[in-house]
Amino acid sequence: MLNVAKMDKNTLHLKKEIFDMHELLEEVKDNFEFNQAENGGNISLDLQATEYHIDVDPVHISNVVFNLLDNAIKYCEQTPNIIIRSKDEKGGFSLEIIDNGIGIKRENLKMIFDKFYRVPTGNVHNVKGFGLGLYYVKIIIEQHGGTIQVKSTVGKGTAFHIWLPRK
């Protein structure tokens, strides 16, 4: 946690290698199903990308995907229903993680990637954290030359869209 708090794009050193993103997503699905077996959550993969071996740092990219999945579960007041989709897109690999969580108000969306920012929840304190997870996600994606976007509807859920270049 302290390392993430001190992290910025100038101190990060990636160890890139050709990595099978679909294998990671299958592992994510297996992990989710194991951990959500009692709660009845659902995760579905829609793996459409035909070129899914990309040049990334496997540790950091895995952390990004697990972080987004963890948020999808933590910020869901009902049974989690998550869709993970991959596509070929504009010379790169596109990854979407779509959830049915509580959503994020429009005025908060522009700040969710800021260091230490946490979406205000009033007197509800059932989700612990320091506001570093999405900050880390954004730094990692940008250091890979990629982009991350988010769309959300309060009460319906959130969709994160990540694009990573193939080379």
GROMACS .gro file of C-alpha atoms in nm:
model
  167
    1MET     CA    1   0.000   0.000   0.000
    2LEU     CA    2   0.280   0.240   0.088
    3ASN     CA    3   0.455   0.159  -0.240
    4VAL     CA    4   0.139   0.244  -0.434
    5ALA     CA    5   0.098   0.569  -0.241
    6LYS     CA    6   0.456   0.669  -0.333
    7MET     CA    7   0.421   0.547  -0.691
    8ASP     CA    8   0.409   0.775  -0.988
    9LYS     CA    9   0.475   0.727  -1.356
   10ASN     CA   10   0.841   0.826  -1.316
   11THR     CA   11   0.923   0.558  -1.055
   12LEU     CA   12   0.754   0.261  -1.217
   13HIS     CA   13   0.965   0.003  -1.397
   14LEU     CA   14   0.776  -0.253  -1.601
   15LYS     CA   15   0.908  -0.600  -1.683
   16LYS     CA   16   0.723  -0.666  -2.006
   17GLU     CA   17   0.686  -0.997  -2.182
   18ILE     CA   18   0.443  -1.152  -2.427
   19PHE     CA   19   0.149  -1.255  -2.212
   20ASP     CA   20  -0.171  -1.452  -2.279
   21MET     CA   21  -0.452  -1.222  -2.165
   22HIS     CA   22  -0.721  -1.484  -2.223
   23GLU     CA   23  -0.541  -1.725  -1.992
   24LEU     CA   24  -0.539  -1.452  -1.725
   25LEU     CA   25  -0.911  -1.389  -1.773
   26GLU     CA   26  -0.988  -1.761  -1.741
   27GLU     CA   27  -0.788  -1.762  -1.416
   28VAL     CA   28  -0.982  -1.457  -1.294
   29LYS     CA   29  -1.309  -1.637  -1.369
   30ASP     CA   30  -1.198  -1.952  -1.184
   31ASN     CA   31  -1.086  -1.745  -0.885
   32PHE     CA   32  -1.417  -1.554  -0.877
   33GLU     CA   33  -1.624  -1.873  -0.897
   34PHE     CA   34  -1.424  -2.032  -0.615
   35ASN     CA   35  -1.460  -1.728  -0.388
   36GLN     CA   36  -1.824  -1.654  -0.474
   37ALA     CA   37  -1.952  -2.013  -0.458
   38GLU     CA   38  -2.149  -1.944  -0.138
   39ASN     CA   39  -2.288  -1.610  -0.255
   40GLY     CA   40  -2.407  -1.727  -0.596
   41GLY     CA   41  -2.232  -1.456  -0.793
   42ASN     CA   42  -2.199  -1.492  -1.169
   43ILE     CA   43  -1.914  -1.406  -1.400
   44SER     CA   44  -1.919  -1.457  -1.774
   45LEU     CA   45  -1.640  -1.429  -2.027
   46ASP     CA   46  -1.699  -1.302  -2.377
   47LEU     CA   47  -1.353  -1.347  -2.528
   48GLN     CA   48  -1.375  -1.218  -2.885
   49ALA     CA   49  -1.016  -1.096  -2.931
   50THR     CA   50  -0.823  -1.303  -3.183
   51GLU     CA   51  -0.489  -1.144  -3.092
   52TYR     CA   52  -0.468  -1.173  -2.715
   53HIS     CA   53  -0.094  -1.226  -2.665
   54ILE     CA   54   0.031  -0.878  -2.579
   55ASP     CA   55   0.351  -0.723  -2.448
   56VAL     CA   56   0.279  -0.634  -2.083
   57ASP     CA   57   0.412  -0.671  -1.732
   58PRO     CA   58   0.220  -0.982  -1.620
   59VAL     CA   59   0.226  -0.897  -1.249
   60HIS     CA   60   0.096  -0.543  -1.289
   61ILE     CA   61  -0.165  -0.632  -1.553
   62SER     CA   62  -0.291  -0.917  -1.335
   63ASN     CA   63  -0.317  -0.675  -1.041
   64VAL     CA   64  -0.519  -0.434  -1.257
   65VAL     CA   65  -0.773  -0.699  -1.356
   66PHE     CA   66  -0.804  -0.841  -1.004
   67ASN     CA   67  -0.842  -0.489  -0.861
   68LEU     CA   68  -1.129  -0.406  -1.097
   69LEU     CA   69  -1.296  -0.739  -1.025
   70ASP     CA   70  -1.255  -0.688  -0.649
   71ASN     CA   71  -1.421  -0.345  -0.677
   72ALA     CA   72  -1.706  -0.494  -0.880
   73ILE     CA   73  -1.774  -0.736  -0.595
   74LYS     CA   74  -1.722  -0.490  -0.307
   75TYR     CA   75  -1.949  -0.225  -0.455
   76CYS     CA   76  -2.240  -0.455  -0.531
   77GLU     CA   77  -2.539  -0.461  -0.296
   78GLN     CA   78  -2.693  -0.765  -0.465
   79THR     CA   79  -2.556  -1.083  -0.616
   80PRO     CA   80  -2.260  -0.982  -0.835
   81ASN     CA   81  -2.313  -1.031  -1.207
   82ILE     CA   82  -1.994  -0.947  -1.396
   83ILE     CA   83  -1.913  -0.961  -1.766
   84ILE     CA   84  -1.553  -0.959  -1.889
   85ARG     CA   85  -1.518  -0.899  -2.262
   86SER     CA   86  -1.215  -0.887  -2.489
   87LYS     CA   87  -1.203  -0.755  -2.845
   88ASP     CA   88  -0.952  -0.660  -3.111
   89GLU     CA   89  -0.962  -0.283  -3.135
   90LYS     CA   90  -0.756  -0.027  -3.331
   91GLY     CA   91  -0.421  -0.204  -3.325
   92GLY     CA   92  -0.462  -0.321  -2.971
   93PHE     CA   93  -0.640  -0.535  -2.718
   94SER     CA   94  -0.964  -0.412  -2.565
   95LEU     CA   95  -1.084  -0.533  -2.225
   96GLU     CA   96  -1.417  -0.445  -2.064
   97ILE     CA   97  -1.524  -0.528  -1.712
   98ILE     CA   98  -1.893  -0.462  -1.660
   99ASP     CA   99  -2.070  -0.500  -1.326
  100ASN     CA  100  -2.415  -0.459  -1.174
  101GLY     CA  101  -2.292  -0.267  -0.870
  102ILE     CA  102  -2.411   0.051  -0.705
  103GLY     CA  103  -2.266   0.274  -0.977
  104ILE     CA  104  -2.088   0.605  -0.949
  105LYS     CA  105  -2.245   0.950  -0.974
  106ARG     CA  106  -2.140   1.154  -1.277
  107GLU     CA  107  -1.978   1.426  -1.064
  108ASN     CA  108  -1.753   1.166  -0.898
  109LEU     CA  109  -1.645   0.985  -1.215
  110LYS     CA  110  -1.382   1.241  -1.315
  111MET     CA  111  -1.201   1.198  -0.980
  112ILE     CA  112  -1.205   0.820  -0.928
  113PHE     CA  113  -0.851   0.778  -1.065
  114ASP     CA  114  -0.705   1.046  -0.835
  115LYS     CA  115  -0.471   0.934  -0.559
  116PHE     CA  116  -0.654   0.887  -0.225
  117TYR     CA  117  -0.995   0.972  -0.376
  118ARG     CA  118  -1.287   0.768  -0.247
  119VAL     CA  119  -1.640   0.815  -0.370
  120PRO     CA  120  -1.846   0.965  -0.084
  121THR     CA  121  -2.091   0.714   0.066
  122GLY     CA  122  -2.243   0.923   0.346
  123ASN     CA  123  -2.257   0.727   0.670
  124VAL     CA  124  -2.205   0.391   0.499
  125HIS     CA  125  -1.860   0.258   0.586
  126ASN     CA  126  -1.887  -0.107   0.490
  127VAL     CA  127  -1.614  -0.089   0.225
  128LYS     CA  128  -1.265  -0.021   0.351
  129GLY     CA  129  -0.984   0.128   0.146
  130PHE     CA  130  -0.746   0.414   0.096
  131GLY     CA  131  -0.839   0.538  -0.250
  132LEU     CA  132  -0.530   0.391  -0.415
  133GLY     CA  133  -0.667   0.103  -0.623
  134LEU     CA  134  -0.797   0.296  -0.924
  135TYR     CA  135  -0.502   0.535  -0.906
  136TYR     CA  136  -0.273   0.232  -0.942
  137VAL     CA  137  -0.488   0.090  -1.224
  138LYS     CA  138  -0.464   0.413  -1.424
  139ILE     CA  139  -0.088   0.447  -1.378
  140ILE     CA  140  -0.028   0.088  -1.488
  141ILE     CA  141  -0.248   0.115  -1.796
  142GLU     CA  142  -0.091   0.446  -1.900
  143GLN     CA  143   0.263   0.313  -1.848
  144HIS     CA  144   0.174   0.035  -2.091
  145GLY     CA  145   0.074   0.301  -2.347
  146GLY     CA  146  -0.293   0.222  -2.297
  147THR     CA  147  -0.607   0.404  -2.196
  148ILE     CA  148  -0.883   0.345  -1.942
  149GLN     CA  149  -1.234   0.486  -1.952
  150VAL     CA  150  -1.532   0.438  -1.725
  151LYS     CA  151  -1.907   0.466  -1.771
  152SER     CA  152  -2.147   0.428  -1.483
  153THR     CA  153  -2.514   0.456  -1.394
  154VAL     CA  154  -2.612   0.488  -1.029
  155GLY     CA  155  -2.809   0.183  -0.924
  156LYS     CA  156  -2.724  -0.013  -1.237
  157GLY     CA  157  -2.348  -0.060  -1.245
  158THR     CA  158  -2.016   0.041  -1.390
  159ALA     CA  159  -1.819  -0.050  -1.701
  160PHE     CA  160  -1.443  -0.006  -1.728
  161HIS     CA  161  -1.292  -0.011  -2.076
  162ILE     CA  162  -0.918  -0.069  -2.111
  163TRP     CA  163  -0.724  -0.050  -2.436
  164LEU     CA  164  -0.367  -0.181  -2.454
  165PRO     CA  165  -0.139  -0.167  -2.757
  166ARG     CA  166  -0.016  -0.499  -2.891
  167LYS     CA  167   0.348  -0.383  -2.923
   0.00000   0.00000   0.00000
